[in-house]
Amino acid sequence: MATGKQNDTTKEASYGASDIKILEGLEAVRKRPGMYIGTTSSAGLHHLVWEIVDNSVDEAMAGFCTKINVTVHPDNSITVEDNGRGIPVAKHPKRKMPTLEVVLTILHAGGKFDNNAYKVSGGLHGVGISVVNALSKKLVARVKRDGGIYEMEFARGKTTKKMEQVGKSKATGTTITFWPDDTIFETTVYDYDTLHDRLQETAFLNKNLKITLTDERELVPRTDEFCYAGGIVDFVKYLNSEQKVLERCSQPIYIEGKSDPDAPFTQKGEVEVAIQWNQGYSEHVMSFANDIYTEEGGMHLEGFRAALTKVMNDYARSHKLLKDKDANLQGNDLREGLTAIISVKLPDPQFEGQTKAKLGSSYMRTLTNKIVSQGLSEYFEEHPNQAKEIFKKANQAARGRMAAQKARQATRRKGLLESASLPGKLADCSVRDAEMTELFIVEGDSAGGSAKMARDRSIQAVLPLRGKILNVERVQEHRALSSDTIQALITAIGTGVDQEFDLSKARYHKIVIMTDADVDGAHIRILLLTFFYRYMRPMIDAGYIYVAQPPLYQLKPKGRKGGKYIYTDEELALEAAKYEDPSRYTVQRYKGLGEMDPEQLWSTTMEPKNRILLKVTIDDAMAAERAVADLMGTQVEKRKDFIQTHAKDVRFLDI
Ligand code: 0RA
């Protein structure tokens, strides 16, 4: 085990507490992978790719790299190739081995030896590429640098082939191929969409950086190429691509700025913001620090919001654009239909919060506020026509807010949002302990009838919904809340919504969405999920929302009673293959819950010991927000299309 620091540059000093890790070898990583990559699940498997790519992106941020290629090979090994400077190959002054070997075999030596101002891997992720090496059953590194091509191989963090020169080249760059260790990871199968979305996001955040993703596991390899000359402006356009934007505002507002040139290291930073309003009602603001998605927001987001509210109220007042001269527009009014990306860079970002996804560096609030305030006032002064349209929307939002407040007060007076008067349609259960009880939300009266007969009435309640529920993304809050179906839902659940939401008042700890396995069922499910996402998000966070899985088929052997329930098409193929001869069995397809008798519905879908429930979690906020917008936005045709083609696919809420 090494003592003291791995290298003696000043940069390492800023790692502070994490210096302790330097004392450990790669064995520690293999013993406790979770400490280094969070988890050994699929998320951890993908983390290996981010770790390498982040290093390549650092090269790009420092101005040395323009291209990153990521390839998934048929055996789920991964190659990441970049045209950066290449990992140094010269002998390391302290360690008497090639620097390449140091970087790959010694923990935390991944931190660059130079002084790039901003690093992706400088923050919470930056465990170093040695961690990828430790968790790979094999890794091959190939470096072009100093006129040569060099290669070196490892297995589970140990050198298996010393570095050797294998050719000559005037180019520079690094190519890492690794085979994740299947004795460590729960799965070694890479998910294309996960790689796609993250790499696309990285490309948006790094203007003109060209990233390609190739999947060689397909018969015909699939390739996607991401390169955005507009950077985060293109990101905002992309997020709004399924929405109608304000008519005169087809070009997002772009603002950038940086700290004073003489600011000390601890106060340095750059801020980039892109803003565009659409005609919808929800807010889609995403913030990043050094390319890391700050899901919990933080100082940069606070600075942005404060600037937006202040500048817009000042402008509106001085240009007589306020409907009510005395009342300010509230932040919420200004952010209705707002899509924005806030991307900041800083040398030593501090992350805090539950998932370390909140930027804590407080000077970034002041800096972001200052830069956004200046940029936004300039924009409004120079674009009075756009300003008029934006403020018209904000005034409408303010009016909607006041109407919603009235509607809520009225409903509260009627006691509708309280659990006092439960909806007539609800067949409640007898047990009152919410931890034990379940509410089945069922599509249609007939399936509702079956479910009521089938259920265990002590702990299972049933709420049939008539017809489609309102698309809450497309209407303002006061309309959503005055819909009968939605009121029934809110009342039955008991928590209230929005500011009044109170998780402890939930009348059931399992809310089970049970819809038909067809396009209409999928549509209703998506609408319900959108409702929960917008108005009762803590229910999702608490793990209270589920989707039932009714069987799609029943396969019956000829001449025998009973049969096997089948839940997926893959399973059907597997089961049918056991018979070979199609004349020996029949397949019944269940199109709707109503086709099952109560006994069948109970044993296949509702009975706790047999059923399959899928828990709804929000894993990827970007995918969720985007899918909700895609599906629920103002463009009806696209929505129909999407629902037809993705009828069974509700992965956007990572079910
Ligand atoms: C150590 C030092 C330098 C660059 C790198 C590592 C480096 C690592 C990776 C991982 C993937 N691609 C990479 N590219 C570069 C600085 C090199 C210099 O000062 O010339």
XYZ file of C-alpha atoms and ligand atoms in Angstrom:
675
model
C 0.000 0.000 0.000
C 1.329 3.398 -0.895
C 1.891 6.086 1.662
C 1.693 9.771 0.953
C 0.363 11.292 -2.208
C 0.372 9.690 -5.591
C 1.810 12.750 -7.185
C 3.065 16.023 -5.988
C 1.190 18.602 -8.006
C -0.672 21.434 -6.363
C -3.911 20.362 -8.036
C -4.132 17.205 -5.971
C -4.132 19.271 -2.804
C -7.626 20.496 -3.555
C -9.080 16.982 -3.280
C -9.032 17.541 0.459
C -10.801 14.827 2.400
C -10.762 12.413 -0.495
C -6.972 12.260 -0.206
C -7.582 9.458 2.243
C -8.655 7.267 -0.630
C -5.237 7.705 -2.192
C -3.890 5.394 0.463
C -5.995 2.545 -0.794
C -5.237 0.219 -3.656
C -7.551 -1.058 -6.370
C -8.340 -4.075 -4.178
C -10.434 -1.727 -2.056
C -12.452 -0.823 -5.143
C -13.153 -4.478 -5.923
C -14.064 -5.180 -2.317
C -16.477 -2.272 -2.027
C -17.432 -1.157 -5.529
C -20.489 0.656 -4.180
C -18.278 3.176 -2.417
C -16.746 4.215 -5.712
C -19.517 3.903 -8.280
C -22.579 3.992 -6.037
C -24.074 0.654 -7.040
C -23.300 -2.565 -8.912
C -26.683 -2.495 -10.628
C -27.219 -1.364 -14.189
C -26.630 2.251 -13.089
C -23.138 1.308 -11.854
C -22.407 -0.554 -15.064
C -23.187 2.603 -17.033
C -21.148 4.671 -14.612
C -18.032 2.960 -16.015
C -18.762 4.542 -19.395
C -19.436 7.979 -17.900
C -16.146 7.806 -16.020
C -14.105 7.376 -19.208
C -16.233 9.751 -21.274
C -15.959 12.436 -18.575
C -12.195 12.243 -18.913
C -12.488 12.693 -22.666
C -14.876 15.612 -22.124
C -12.323 17.204 -19.808
C -9.912 17.122 -22.732
C -12.590 18.811 -24.841
C -13.256 21.498 -22.208
C -9.540 22.190 -22.061
C -9.605 22.671 -25.839
C -7.717 19.566 -26.949
C -10.445 17.160 -28.070
C -13.155 17.473 -30.736
C -14.412 13.908 -31.131
C -15.503 11.074 -28.875
C -16.674 7.711 -30.232
C -18.416 5.224 -27.990
C -18.976 1.669 -29.254
C -20.900 -1.163 -27.637
C -19.459 -4.454 -28.913
C -21.465 -7.674 -29.329
C -20.118 -9.044 -26.029
C -21.119 -5.830 -24.195
C -17.555 -4.618 -23.953
C -17.198 -0.881 -24.565
C -14.719 1.207 -26.503
C -14.327 4.921 -25.825
C -12.075 6.666 -28.304
C -11.111 10.338 -28.260
C -8.716 12.630 -30.074
C -7.468 14.468 -26.982
C -3.841 14.769 -25.958
C -3.623 11.117 -25.021
C -2.795 9.857 -21.545
C 0.928 10.610 -21.009
C 3.168 7.602 -21.701
C 6.508 8.953 -20.502
C 8.000 7.498 -17.352
C 6.356 8.899 -14.239
C 9.034 10.755 -12.257
C 8.063 9.312 -8.883
C 6.786 5.887 -9.782
C 9.305 4.766 -12.361
C 6.642 3.362 -14.662
C 4.737 4.787 -17.625
C 2.276 7.484 -16.530
C -0.364 5.490 -18.434
C 0.160 2.646 -15.983
C -0.028 5.035 -13.029
C -3.303 6.519 -14.282
C -4.858 3.084 -14.732
C -3.590 1.210 -11.702
C -3.419 3.767 -8.936
C -6.547 5.079 -7.319
C -7.267 8.748 -7.818
C -4.378 9.317 -10.150
C -7.014 10.102 -12.759
C -6.971 13.740 -11.717
C -5.085 15.552 -14.377
C -1.630 16.845 -13.628
C -2.239 20.063 -15.472
C -4.353 23.040 -14.579
C -7.487 22.828 -16.702
C -9.799 25.303 -15.067
C -12.951 23.155 -15.125
C -13.377 19.425 -14.963
C -16.306 17.115 -15.222
C -14.394 14.621 -13.168
C -13.221 17.153 -10.630
C -16.465 16.922 -8.726
C -18.291 14.065 -7.146
C -17.920 11.603 -10.007
C -14.218 11.848 -10.443
C -13.122 8.585 -8.977
C -10.684 8.127 -11.842
C -10.404 5.680 -14.656
C -8.430 3.279 -12.428
C -11.808 2.408 -10.910
C -13.054 1.301 -14.329
C -9.912 -0.807 -14.630
C -10.425 -2.388 -11.210
C -13.993 -3.370 -12.124
C -13.212 -4.767 -15.581
C -12.205 -8.373 -16.185
C -10.075 -7.021 -19.008
C -9.060 -3.545 -20.221
C -6.979 -2.501 -23.203
C -5.587 1.038 -23.386
C -4.221 2.451 -26.597
C -2.617 5.882 -26.713
C -1.413 7.966 -29.607
C 1.085 10.499 -28.362
C 4.635 11.750 -28.868
C 4.694 10.303 -32.419
C 3.892 6.757 -31.378
C 1.039 4.340 -30.750
C 1.278 2.585 -27.377
C -0.692 -0.306 -25.993
C -1.109 -1.864 -22.602
C -3.418 -4.501 -21.067
C -4.908 -5.181 -17.660
C -7.173 -7.666 -15.920
C -9.165 -6.713 -12.807
C -6.841 -3.764 -12.232
C -3.578 -5.686 -12.587
C -1.145 -5.171 -15.448
C -1.115 -8.200 -17.760
C 0.857 -6.741 -20.642
C 3.467 -4.025 -20.090
C 3.201 -0.939 -22.218
C 4.750 -1.304 -25.649
C 4.922 0.775 -28.780
C 2.901 -0.869 -31.537
C 3.178 1.736 -34.272
C 3.774 5.315 -35.257
C 1.330 8.190 -35.568
C 1.383 11.948 -35.749
C -2.101 12.056 -34.232
C -2.977 12.099 -30.542
C -5.752 10.472 -28.552
C -6.828 7.772 -26.147
C -8.777 4.576 -26.848
C -9.977 2.493 -23.898
C -11.745 -0.846 -24.362
C -13.077 -2.561 -21.262
C -15.000 -5.705 -20.378
C -17.040 -5.109 -17.179
C -16.438 -7.822 -14.584
C -19.471 -10.104 -14.470
C -18.503 -11.293 -10.996
C -19.069 -7.729 -9.774
C -22.029 -6.383 -11.731
C -25.586 -7.660 -11.439
C -25.944 -7.194 -15.177
C -23.387 -6.573 -17.894
C -25.877 -5.678 -20.605
C -25.715 -2.060 -21.718
C -28.907 -0.151 -22.430
C -28.758 1.784 -25.663
C -31.282 4.440 -24.665
C -29.443 5.224 -21.442
C -26.176 5.692 -23.333
C -27.956 7.653 -26.069
C -29.649 10.134 -23.746
C -26.612 10.847 -21.612
C -24.228 11.235 -24.563
C -26.684 13.480 -26.368
C -26.945 15.629 -23.247
C -23.145 15.816 -23.040
C -23.005 16.942 -26.673
C -25.587 19.673 -26.025
C -23.509 20.936 -23.109
C -20.289 21.043 -25.130
C -20.849 23.084 -28.261
C -19.398 21.507 -31.411
C -18.066 18.432 -29.635
C -18.862 15.480 -31.895
C -19.965 12.354 -30.058
C -20.925 9.149 -31.846
C -22.564 6.090 -30.345
C -22.471 2.758 -32.182
C -24.214 -0.445 -31.167
C -22.604 -3.503 -32.720
C -24.959 -5.870 -30.940
C -27.549 -5.342 -33.680
C -27.411 -7.303 -36.949
C -27.139 -3.949 -38.664
C -25.084 -1.770 -36.303
C -26.915 1.333 -35.187
C -25.091 4.647 -35.032
C -26.182 7.985 -33.653
C -24.155 11.137 -34.022
C -24.511 14.129 -31.726
C -22.952 17.481 -32.510
C -24.583 20.813 -31.768
C -23.187 24.088 -33.033
C -25.763 25.920 -30.918
C -24.955 24.074 -27.676
C -27.573 24.684 -24.985
C -29.623 26.820 -27.413
C -30.068 23.629 -29.438
C -30.816 21.778 -26.196
C -33.712 24.115 -25.431
C -35.000 23.882 -29.007
C -34.852 20.112 -28.718
C -36.769 20.110 -25.427
C -39.398 22.348 -27.012
C -39.496 20.482 -30.322
C -42.778 18.786 -29.505
C -44.305 21.997 -28.195
C -45.594 25.125 -29.847
C -43.325 27.964 -28.799
C -44.491 31.581 -28.485
C -44.979 32.876 -31.996
C -42.386 35.645 -32.042
C -39.955 33.731 -29.865
C -38.786 30.976 -32.194
C -35.166 31.733 -31.239
C -34.251 30.973 -27.605
C -32.739 33.761 -25.513
C -29.047 33.060 -24.966
C -27.008 34.657 -22.193
C -23.407 34.022 -21.248
C -20.824 35.607 -19.025
C -17.965 34.921 -16.666
C -16.416 36.184 -13.462
C -14.054 39.190 -13.546
C -10.619 38.304 -14.910
C -9.014 39.204 -11.576
C -11.404 37.106 -9.467
C -9.549 34.698 -7.166
C -9.623 30.976 -7.920
C -12.348 30.399 -5.327
C -14.663 32.919 -7.033
C -14.097 31.989 -10.666
C -16.851 30.750 -12.882
C -18.718 30.838 -16.186
C -22.449 30.966 -16.719
C -24.455 30.028 -19.797
C -28.228 30.151 -20.012
C -30.753 29.421 -22.781
C -34.419 30.311 -22.333
C -37.572 29.811 -24.392
C -41.251 29.898 -23.486
C -43.756 27.518 -25.043
C -47.526 27.690 -25.110
C -47.893 24.946 -22.495
C -48.236 25.394 -18.760
C -45.422 23.477 -17.193
C -41.895 24.464 -16.311
C -38.902 22.539 -17.653
C -35.746 24.007 -16.190
C -32.592 21.895 -15.986
C -29.389 23.014 -14.335
C -25.845 21.706 -14.673
C -22.523 22.382 -12.977
C -19.420 21.265 -14.893
C -21.726 19.143 -17.085
C -23.097 17.322 -14.055
C -26.885 17.399 -13.941
C -27.860 19.048 -10.656
C -31.195 17.391 -10.150
C -31.716 19.109 -6.816
C -30.802 22.531 -8.220
C -28.677 24.739 -5.990
C -27.054 28.165 -6.062
C -26.972 28.610 -9.840
C -30.682 27.824 -10.087
C -31.517 30.177 -7.208
C -29.559 32.975 -8.851
C -31.324 32.347 -12.144
C -34.808 32.377 -10.634
C -34.194 35.503 -8.574
C -32.867 37.330 -11.641
C -35.799 36.253 -13.805
C -38.395 37.424 -11.280
C -36.686 40.741 -10.522
C -35.813 41.758 -14.077
C -39.197 40.794 -15.467
C -41.139 42.675 -12.802
C -38.946 45.756 -13.218
C -39.364 45.694 -16.984
C -43.097 45.045 -16.827
C -43.629 47.890 -14.380
C -41.566 50.425 -16.278
C -43.169 49.475 -19.595
C -46.715 49.383 -18.209
C -47.116 45.710 -19.010
C -48.618 44.726 -15.664
C -52.334 43.990 -15.708
C -52.579 44.821 -12.042
C -50.281 47.767 -11.349
C -49.822 46.952 -7.681
C -49.347 43.218 -7.722
C -46.061 41.732 -8.792
C -45.966 38.816 -11.158
C -44.920 35.803 -9.154
C -42.048 33.518 -10.079
C -44.543 30.764 -10.889
C -46.392 32.996 -13.339
C -43.180 33.841 -15.146
C -42.111 30.238 -15.352
C -45.300 28.838 -16.833
C -44.336 27.256 -20.160
C -40.680 28.072 -19.536
C -37.990 25.771 -20.856
C -34.462 26.687 -19.781
C -30.986 25.259 -19.434
C -28.564 26.721 -16.914
C -25.020 25.506 -17.322
C -22.236 26.777 -15.096
C -18.550 25.919 -14.904
C -16.423 26.439 -11.830
C -13.021 25.157 -10.714
C -13.959 23.434 -7.480
C -17.704 22.769 -7.325
C -19.197 21.855 -3.948
C -22.091 19.448 -4.141
C -24.563 18.832 -1.361
C -28.082 17.506 -0.852
C -29.479 14.018 -0.476
C -28.012 12.700 -3.690
C -25.106 15.151 -3.893
C -26.875 16.678 -6.849
C -27.254 20.222 -5.542
C -24.679 22.933 -6.198
C -23.642 24.426 -2.863
C -20.968 26.922 -3.964
C -22.756 30.081 -2.843
C -20.842 32.626 -4.923
C -22.427 31.010 -7.989
C -25.795 32.410 -6.896
C -24.450 35.960 -7.034
C -22.565 35.379 -10.271
C -25.495 33.699 -12.029
C -27.888 36.379 -10.795
C -25.639 39.164 -12.070
C -25.044 37.654 -15.505
C -28.673 36.634 -16.075
C -30.006 40.008 -14.843
C -27.806 41.916 -17.227
C -28.441 39.625 -20.197
C -32.171 39.478 -19.705
C -32.691 43.249 -19.327
C -30.667 43.783 -22.470
C -32.747 41.203 -24.300
C -36.068 42.804 -23.315
C -34.842 46.305 -24.206
C -33.731 45.084 -27.615
C -36.750 42.859 -28.296
C -39.904 44.771 -27.276
C -42.190 42.657 -29.478
C -40.983 39.409 -27.957
C -41.277 40.997 -24.517
C -44.933 41.875 -25.162
C -45.754 38.300 -26.044
C -43.881 36.877 -23.065
C -45.616 39.243 -20.637
C -48.994 38.515 -22.153
C -48.429 34.890 -21.278
C -47.230 35.735 -17.768
C -50.306 37.887 -17.142
C -52.531 35.034 -18.282
C -50.694 32.745 -15.904
C -51.230 35.185 -13.041
C -54.946 35.313 -13.804
C -55.031 31.504 -13.962
C -53.265 31.305 -10.634
C -55.821 33.534 -8.984
C -58.683 31.553 -10.501
C -57.075 28.320 -9.286
C -56.766 29.746 -5.809
C -60.459 30.588 -5.837
C -61.359 27.149 -7.179
C -59.298 25.503 -4.497
C -60.822 27.607 -1.769
C -64.274 26.804 -3.076
C -63.622 23.068 -3.250
C -62.085 23.148 0.175
C -65.185 24.825 1.538
C -67.280 22.115 -0.017
C -64.974 19.710 1.761
C -64.227 17.959 -1.510
C -60.484 17.818 -1.057
C -60.858 16.529 2.479
C -61.392 12.873 3.203
C -64.727 13.718 4.847
C -66.910 13.001 1.839
C -65.540 10.169 -0.241
C -66.578 9.896 -3.882
C -69.649 7.786 -4.511
C -67.873 5.610 -7.042
C -65.287 4.490 -4.509
C -65.719 1.007 -3.050
C -63.592 1.502 0.033
C -61.905 -1.178 2.102
C -62.675 -1.828 5.747
C -59.174 -1.687 7.235
C -58.123 1.905 8.124
C -54.373 1.380 8.471
C -52.992 3.003 5.306
C -49.822 0.953 5.439
C -51.849 -2.166 4.753
C -54.340 -0.892 2.227
C -54.418 -0.596 -1.541
C -56.446 1.471 -3.965
C -57.060 0.014 -7.442
C -57.787 2.661 -10.044
C -59.696 0.845 -12.758
C -60.665 1.900 -16.226
C -64.381 1.819 -16.912
C -67.446 0.737 -14.970
C -67.493 -2.869 -16.171
C -63.917 -3.686 -15.205
C -64.647 -1.698 -12.047
C -67.527 -4.072 -11.314
C -65.329 -7.145 -11.782
C -62.632 -5.660 -9.576
C -65.145 -4.865 -6.846
C -66.286 -8.491 -6.834
C -62.790 -9.880 -7.094
C -61.076 -7.822 -4.393
C -60.207 -8.602 -0.817
C -62.548 -6.005 0.627
C -60.711 -5.734 3.919
C -57.604 -4.163 2.412
C -58.424 -3.422 -1.244
C -60.444 -0.430 -2.395
C -61.581 0.112 -5.984
C -62.156 3.388 -7.786
C -63.565 3.033 -11.304
C -62.840 5.945 -13.616
C -65.368 6.746 -16.273
C -63.764 7.502 -19.622
C -60.495 9.310 -20.032
C -59.016 11.490 -17.374
C -58.174 15.067 -18.229
C -54.768 15.765 -19.705
C -53.386 17.852 -16.856
C -50.373 19.068 -18.797
C -52.602 20.878 -21.238
C -54.946 22.711 -18.944
C -54.434 25.219 -16.218
C -54.622 24.106 -12.650
C -58.075 25.465 -11.867
C -59.580 23.463 -14.730
C -57.717 20.311 -13.798
C -58.857 20.568 -10.196
C -62.473 21.147 -11.051
C -62.746 17.998 -13.189
C -64.978 15.417 -11.499
C -62.687 12.489 -12.233
C -59.668 14.260 -10.809
C -61.559 15.394 -7.742
C -62.696 11.837 -7.102
C -59.083 10.718 -7.366
C -57.797 13.399 -4.999
C -60.521 12.805 -2.472
C -60.097 9.044 -2.481
C -56.340 9.325 -1.977
C -56.771 11.922 0.732
C -53.460 13.808 0.497
C -54.598 16.970 -1.265
C -52.392 18.420 -4.017
C -49.564 20.907 -4.549
C -48.920 23.180 -1.566
C -51.651 21.506 0.435
C -50.197 18.071 -0.280
C -49.634 16.010 2.854
C -48.168 12.546 2.427
C -49.129 11.510 5.937
C -52.786 11.857 4.936
C -52.504 9.203 2.217
C -55.367 6.774 2.784
C -53.510 3.948 1.015
C -49.799 3.221 0.648
C -50.340 1.372 -2.609
C -52.138 3.082 -5.449
C -52.421 0.540 -8.263
C -53.235 1.670 -11.777
C -55.055 -1.199 -13.462
C -55.878 -0.636 -17.121
C -56.482 -2.737 -20.217
C -53.502 -4.026 -22.178
C -54.402 -1.986 -25.279
C -53.793 1.479 -26.685
C -56.618 3.082 -24.716
C -55.376 1.464 -21.539
C -51.878 2.750 -22.192
C -53.246 6.230 -22.798
C -55.179 6.265 -19.553
C -52.150 4.966 -17.698
C -49.967 7.729 -19.110
C -52.546 10.379 -18.243
C -52.753 9.072 -14.687
C -48.975 9.002 -14.372
C -48.843 12.583 -15.620
C -51.390 13.565 -13.007
C -49.321 11.969 -10.241
C -46.133 13.462 -11.666
C -47.541 16.997 -11.715
C -49.728 17.105 -8.636
C -48.647 14.320 -6.272
C -45.012 13.789 -7.037
C -44.128 12.867 -3.411
C -46.408 9.835 -3.824
C -44.075 8.608 -6.592
C -41.010 9.460 -4.519
C -42.461 7.569 -1.573
C -42.930 4.490 -3.777
C -46.719 4.472 -3.403
C -47.650 4.334 -7.086
C -47.822 1.002 -8.927
C -48.957 -0.366 -12.254
C -50.780 -3.699 -12.318
C -49.788 -6.316 -14.875
C -52.808 -8.267 -16.067
C -52.005 -11.307 -18.211
C -52.034 -10.839 -21.993
C -52.864 -14.473 -22.829
C -53.933 -17.779 -21.495
C -52.388 -20.842 -23.068
C -54.464 -24.009 -22.729
C -53.301 -27.525 -23.619
C -55.981 -29.205 -25.762
C -58.299 -31.497 -23.920
C -57.304 -30.366 -20.464
C -58.905 -27.957 -18.062
C -57.140 -24.836 -16.906
C -54.166 -23.232 -18.502
C -51.214 -20.994 -17.944
C -51.476 -17.221 -17.749
C -48.915 -15.412 -19.854
C -47.783 -11.821 -19.261
C -45.501 -10.982 -22.188
C -45.052 -11.876 -25.854
C -41.622 -13.340 -25.110
C -43.111 -15.609 -22.493
C -45.786 -16.716 -24.978
C -43.141 -17.718 -27.504
C -41.251 -19.659 -24.822
C -44.313 -21.489 -23.563
C -45.640 -22.279 -27.045
C -42.259 -23.716 -27.975
C -42.737 -26.365 -25.300
C -45.559 -27.861 -27.412
C -44.107 -27.367 -30.945
C -47.306 -28.523 -32.564
C -49.866 -25.655 -32.563
C -52.751 -28.134 -32.722
C -51.943 -29.217 -29.172
C -52.853 -25.963 -27.501
C -55.037 -22.869 -27.826
C -54.197 -19.317 -26.970
C -56.765 -16.905 -25.630
C -55.883 -13.263 -25.843
C -57.227 -10.924 -23.157
C -57.941 -7.581 -24.711
C -59.468 -6.075 -21.635
C -59.854 -6.642 -17.948
C -63.569 -7.053 -18.596
C -62.919 -10.344 -20.433
C -61.795 -11.992 -17.226
C -64.271 -13.154 -14.652
C -63.748 -11.842 -11.113
C -62.083 -15.091 -10.022
C -59.526 -14.825 -12.856
C -58.948 -11.116 -12.266
C -58.280 -11.844 -8.587
C -55.867 -14.701 -9.078
C -53.916 -13.191 -11.971
C -53.775 -9.499 -11.153
C -54.977 -8.614 -7.675
C -54.068 -11.453 -5.329
C -50.945 -10.301 -3.457
C -49.204 -13.678 -3.608
C -49.525 -14.151 -7.393
C -49.725 -10.742 -8.992
C -46.975 -8.676 -10.571
C -46.950 -5.022 -9.569
C -44.515 -2.607 -11.146
C -43.418 0.200 -8.869
C -43.306 3.618 -10.526
C -40.085 5.519 -9.794
C -38.715 8.681 -11.290
C -35.222 7.793 -12.243
C -34.272 10.006 -15.067
C -35.815 13.431 -14.697
C -34.890 14.480 -18.168
C -36.484 11.460 -19.811
C -39.555 11.855 -17.653
C -40.006 15.558 -18.280
C -39.441 15.144 -21.950
C -41.751 12.198 -22.356
C -44.470 13.940 -20.412
C -44.041 16.959 -22.643
C -43.938 14.822 -25.788
C -47.042 12.982 -24.811
C -48.927 15.701 -23.125
C -47.893 18.783 -24.999
C -50.052 20.886 -27.242
C -49.404 19.006 -30.471
C -52.190 16.484 -30.565
C -51.121 14.616 -33.691
C -47.639 13.837 -32.422
C -49.107 12.685 -29.196
C -51.424 10.252 -30.941
C -48.526 8.944 -32.960
C -46.428 8.422 -29.903
C -49.121 6.619 -28.035
C -49.821 4.313 -30.978
C -46.191 3.327 -31.286
C -45.336 3.194 -27.583
C -48.569 1.824 -26.284
C -46.920 -0.750 -24.059
C -43.876 1.284 -23.261
C -44.158 3.357 -20.126
C -40.475 3.209 -19.406
C -40.224 6.983 -19.256
C -41.246 6.711 -15.675
C -38.802 3.858 -15.343
C -41.336 1.385 -14.190
C -3.680 12.401 -17.454
C -3.103 13.592 -17.867
C -3.566 14.236 -19.021
C -4.612 13.669 -19.735
C -5.182 12.477 -19.341
C -4.734 11.847 -18.184
C -6.262 11.879 -20.165
C -7.093 10.869 -19.661
C -8.058 10.324 -20.486
C -9.017 9.330 -20.359
C -9.682 9.241 -21.555
N -9.196 10.119 -22.411
C -8.190 10.802 -21.802
N -7.409 11.785 -22.272
C -6.483 12.324 -21.484
C -2.959 15.530 -19.438
C -2.108 15.318 -20.659
C -1.128 16.444 -20.938
O -0.845 17.252 -20.043
O -0.622 16.470 -22.068
